[in-house]
Coordinates of C-alpha atoms and ligand atoms in Angstrom, one line a residue:
X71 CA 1.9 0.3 -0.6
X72 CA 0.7 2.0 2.8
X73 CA 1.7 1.0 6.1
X74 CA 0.6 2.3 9.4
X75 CA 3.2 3.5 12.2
X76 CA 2.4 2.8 15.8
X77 CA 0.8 5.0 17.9
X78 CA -0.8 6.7 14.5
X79 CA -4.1 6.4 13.0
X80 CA -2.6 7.7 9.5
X81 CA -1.4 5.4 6.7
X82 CA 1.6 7.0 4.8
X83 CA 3.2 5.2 1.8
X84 CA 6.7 3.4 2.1
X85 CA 9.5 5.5 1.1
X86 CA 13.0 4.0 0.5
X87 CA 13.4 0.5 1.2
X88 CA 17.1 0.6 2.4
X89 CA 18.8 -3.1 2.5
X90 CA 21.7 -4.0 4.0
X91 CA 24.5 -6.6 2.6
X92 CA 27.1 -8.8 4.3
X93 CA 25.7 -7.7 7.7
X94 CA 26.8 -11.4 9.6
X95 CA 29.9 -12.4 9.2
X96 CA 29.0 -16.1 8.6
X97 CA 26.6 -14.8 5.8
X98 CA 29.5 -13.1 4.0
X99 CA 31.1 -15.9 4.8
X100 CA 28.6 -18.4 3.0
X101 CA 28.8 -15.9 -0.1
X102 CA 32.3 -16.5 -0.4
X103 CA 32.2 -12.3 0.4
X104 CA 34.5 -10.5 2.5
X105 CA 33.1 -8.8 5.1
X106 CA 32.5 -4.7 4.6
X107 CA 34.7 -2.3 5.8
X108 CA 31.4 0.2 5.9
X109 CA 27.8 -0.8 5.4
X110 CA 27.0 -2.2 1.8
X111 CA 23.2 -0.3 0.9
X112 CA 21.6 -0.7 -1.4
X113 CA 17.8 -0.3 -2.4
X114 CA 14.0 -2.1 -3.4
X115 CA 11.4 -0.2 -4.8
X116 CA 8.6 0.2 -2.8
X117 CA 6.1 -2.2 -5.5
X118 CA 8.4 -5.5 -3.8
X119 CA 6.6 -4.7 -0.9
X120 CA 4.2 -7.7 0.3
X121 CA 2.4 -8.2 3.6
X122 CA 2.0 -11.0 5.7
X123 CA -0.6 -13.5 4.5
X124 CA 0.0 -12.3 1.2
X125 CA 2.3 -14.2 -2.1
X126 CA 5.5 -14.0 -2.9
X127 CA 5.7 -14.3 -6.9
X128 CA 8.8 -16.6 -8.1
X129 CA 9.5 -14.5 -11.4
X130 CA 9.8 -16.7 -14.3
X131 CA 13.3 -14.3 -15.1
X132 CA 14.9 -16.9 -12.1
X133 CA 15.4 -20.4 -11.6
X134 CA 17.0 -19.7 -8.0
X135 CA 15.0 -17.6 -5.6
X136 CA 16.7 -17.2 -2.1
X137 CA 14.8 -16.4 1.6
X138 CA 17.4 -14.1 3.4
X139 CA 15.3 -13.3 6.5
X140 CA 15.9 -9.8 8.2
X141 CA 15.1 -7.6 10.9
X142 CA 13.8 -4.2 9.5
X143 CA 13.4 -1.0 10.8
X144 CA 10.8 1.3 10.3
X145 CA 11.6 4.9 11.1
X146 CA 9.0 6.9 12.0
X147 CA 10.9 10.0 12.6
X148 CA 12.7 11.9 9.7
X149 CA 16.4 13.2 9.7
X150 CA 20.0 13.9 8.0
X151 CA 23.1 13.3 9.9
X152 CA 21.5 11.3 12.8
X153 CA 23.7 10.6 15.7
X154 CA 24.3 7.3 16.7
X155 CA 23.3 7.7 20.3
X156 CA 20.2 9.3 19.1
X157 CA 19.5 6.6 16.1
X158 CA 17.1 4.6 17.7
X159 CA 14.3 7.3 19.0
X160 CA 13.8 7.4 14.7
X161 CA 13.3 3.9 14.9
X162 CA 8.9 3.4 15.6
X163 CA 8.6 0.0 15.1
X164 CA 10.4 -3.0 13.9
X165 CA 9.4 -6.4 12.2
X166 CA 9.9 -9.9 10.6
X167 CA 11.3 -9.1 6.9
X168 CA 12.4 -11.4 3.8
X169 CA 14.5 -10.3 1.4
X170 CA 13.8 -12.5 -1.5
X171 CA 17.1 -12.5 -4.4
X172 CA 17.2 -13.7 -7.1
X173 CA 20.5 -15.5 -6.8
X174 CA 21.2 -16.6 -10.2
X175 CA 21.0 -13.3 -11.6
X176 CA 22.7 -11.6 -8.9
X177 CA 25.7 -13.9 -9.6
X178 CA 25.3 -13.0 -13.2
X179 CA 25.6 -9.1 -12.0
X180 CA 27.9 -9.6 -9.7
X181 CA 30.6 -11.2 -12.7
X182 CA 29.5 -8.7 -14.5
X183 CA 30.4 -5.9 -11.6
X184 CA 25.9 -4.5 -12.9
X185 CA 24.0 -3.4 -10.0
X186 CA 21.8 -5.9 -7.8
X187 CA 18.7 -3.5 -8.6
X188 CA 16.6 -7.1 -10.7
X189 CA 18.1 -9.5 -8.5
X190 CA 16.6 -7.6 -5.7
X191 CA 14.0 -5.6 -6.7
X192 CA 11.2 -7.9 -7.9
X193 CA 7.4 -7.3 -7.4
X194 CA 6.9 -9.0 -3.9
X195 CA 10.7 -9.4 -2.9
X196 CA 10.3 -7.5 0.3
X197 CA 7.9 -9.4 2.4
X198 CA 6.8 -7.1 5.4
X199 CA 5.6 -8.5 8.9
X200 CA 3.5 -6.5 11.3
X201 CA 4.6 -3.4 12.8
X202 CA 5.8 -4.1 16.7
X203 CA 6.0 -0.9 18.6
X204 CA 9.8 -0.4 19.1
X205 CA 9.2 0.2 22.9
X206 CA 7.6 -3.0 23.0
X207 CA 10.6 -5.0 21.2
X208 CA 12.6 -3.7 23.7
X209 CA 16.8 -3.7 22.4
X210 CA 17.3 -4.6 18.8
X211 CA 20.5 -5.9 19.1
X212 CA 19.6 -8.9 21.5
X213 CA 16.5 -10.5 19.1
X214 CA 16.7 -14.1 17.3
X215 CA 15.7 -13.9 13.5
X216 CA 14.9 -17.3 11.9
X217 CA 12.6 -18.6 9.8
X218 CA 11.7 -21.9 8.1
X219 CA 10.0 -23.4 4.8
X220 CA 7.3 -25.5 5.4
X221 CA 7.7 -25.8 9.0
X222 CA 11.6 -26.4 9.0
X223 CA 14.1 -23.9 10.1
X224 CA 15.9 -22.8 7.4
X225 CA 18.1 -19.8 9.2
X226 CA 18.2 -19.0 13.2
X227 CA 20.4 -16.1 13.6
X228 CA 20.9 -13.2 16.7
X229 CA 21.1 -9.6 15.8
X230 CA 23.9 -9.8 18.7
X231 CA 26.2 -11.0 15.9
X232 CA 25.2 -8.3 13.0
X233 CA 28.9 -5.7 12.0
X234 CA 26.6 -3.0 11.6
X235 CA 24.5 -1.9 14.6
X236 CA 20.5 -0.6 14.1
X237 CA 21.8 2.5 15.9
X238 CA 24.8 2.7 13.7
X239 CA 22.9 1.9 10.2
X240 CA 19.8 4.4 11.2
X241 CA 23.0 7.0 11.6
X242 CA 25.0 5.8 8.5
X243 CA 22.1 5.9 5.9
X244 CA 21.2 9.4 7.2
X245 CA 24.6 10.8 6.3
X246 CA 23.4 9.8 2.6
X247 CA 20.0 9.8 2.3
X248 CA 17.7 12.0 4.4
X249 CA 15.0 9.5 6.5
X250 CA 11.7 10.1 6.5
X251 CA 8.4 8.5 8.1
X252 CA 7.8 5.2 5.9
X253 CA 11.2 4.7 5.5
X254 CA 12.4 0.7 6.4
X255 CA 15.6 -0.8 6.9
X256 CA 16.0 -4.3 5.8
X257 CA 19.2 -5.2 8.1
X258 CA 20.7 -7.9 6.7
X259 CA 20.7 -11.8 7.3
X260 CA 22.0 -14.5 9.1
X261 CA 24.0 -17.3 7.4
X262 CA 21.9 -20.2 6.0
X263 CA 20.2 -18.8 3.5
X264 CA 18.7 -20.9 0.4
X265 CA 16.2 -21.7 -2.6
X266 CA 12.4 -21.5 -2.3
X267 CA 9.8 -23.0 -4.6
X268 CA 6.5 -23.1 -6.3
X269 CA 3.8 -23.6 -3.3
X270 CA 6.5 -23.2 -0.3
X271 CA 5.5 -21.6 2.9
X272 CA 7.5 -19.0 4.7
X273 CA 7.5 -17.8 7.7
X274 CA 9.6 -15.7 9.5
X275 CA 10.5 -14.1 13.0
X276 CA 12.3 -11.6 15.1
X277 CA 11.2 -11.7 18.6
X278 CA 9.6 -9.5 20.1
X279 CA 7.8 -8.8 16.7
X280 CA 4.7 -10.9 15.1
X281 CA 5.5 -13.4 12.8
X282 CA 5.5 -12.6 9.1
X283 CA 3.8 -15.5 6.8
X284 CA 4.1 -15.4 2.9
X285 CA 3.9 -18.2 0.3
X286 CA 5.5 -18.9 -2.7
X287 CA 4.0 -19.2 -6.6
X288 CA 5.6 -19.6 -9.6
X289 CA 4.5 -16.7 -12.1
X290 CA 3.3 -18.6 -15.6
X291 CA 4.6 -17.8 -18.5
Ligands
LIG406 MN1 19.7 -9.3 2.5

């Protein structure tokens, strides 16, 4: 999967997908999940990637695919050891994410104390919005993130209430993994999160950002 940064006329591949857990306290809250101490990462391959317009596939391995709906962060500018204060000058563009769980097999893995690499890491499980120019979005910390199902809001969150700044993720995950140009932070969601089906239509939004569109199909067996 290729995306193109603003202000580029290159496509590049996406590199890490880096997500973000338990980033709004009522989220954590709704998972029955203290909140973190330090950000919780953890990672999709870059095949969950899907664009807006595009079809999320419910895999027939679930019963109980979730919508968490996210603001992500595309850096566009590598580094190791980012400063905080300098964090959001690797930030290009931003836009509307989803990232689709499987929740009954996270549960599963989380009883079992197994990674959340299936639950999270489907084919199509990171629906992608268009790029906004970060200059354009103007501070990341004062958007609304909601989307809905068929034309009804599902989640409505502000960024304003996220544990874990942009700034201070863009800095964190560079301490452990060095960014580069493709990269995307999915920043973690809101409370109200919940099932999708066979046929649904999502669509989410940050503002600031255009709006990110994906529907739902059940994959046959
Ligand atoms: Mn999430």
């Amino acid at each position: 999967m290729k995306i193109t940064l603003p202000g580029s006329k290159e496509t590049l591949p996406v590199g890490k997908i880096l997500c973000i857990g338990r980033n709004y306290a009522k989220h954590a809250a709704e998972m029955q999940s203290d909140v973190p101490g330090e950000p919780m990462v953890f990672l999709k391959p870059s095949t969950a990637i899907v664009r807006s317009g595009g079809v999320v596939v419910l895999p027939k391995q679930s019963k109980d695919v979730h919508h968490e709906v996210e603001l992500v962060a595309v850096i566009g500018k590598g580094g190791r050891n980012i400063p905080e204060d300098e964090a959001l000058h690797h930030v290009s563009a931003y836009a509307a994410g989803l990232d689709m769980t499987a929740r009954d097999i996270q549960s599963k893995a989380k009883a079992n104390r197994h990674p959340w690499s299936v639950a999270k890491g489907f084919d199509t499980f990171a629906p992608l919005g268009p790029l906004t120019p970060a200059d354009q979005v103007g501070d990341p910390q004062q958007m609304e993130v909601s989307v809905t199902v068929n034309e009804e809001t599902r989640q409505n969150g502000r960024t304003a209430d996220m544990i874990f700044s942009v700034a201070y993720l863009v800095h964190y995950t560079s301490t452990i993994f060095t960014l580069e140009p493709g990269d995307l932070i999915y920043t973690g969601t809101p409370d109200g999160v919940g099932p999708v089906e066979d046929g649904d239509v999502a669509e989410a939004r940050v503002s600031g950002c255009a709006p990110l569109r994906v529907r739902m199909s059940r994959e046959l067996d």
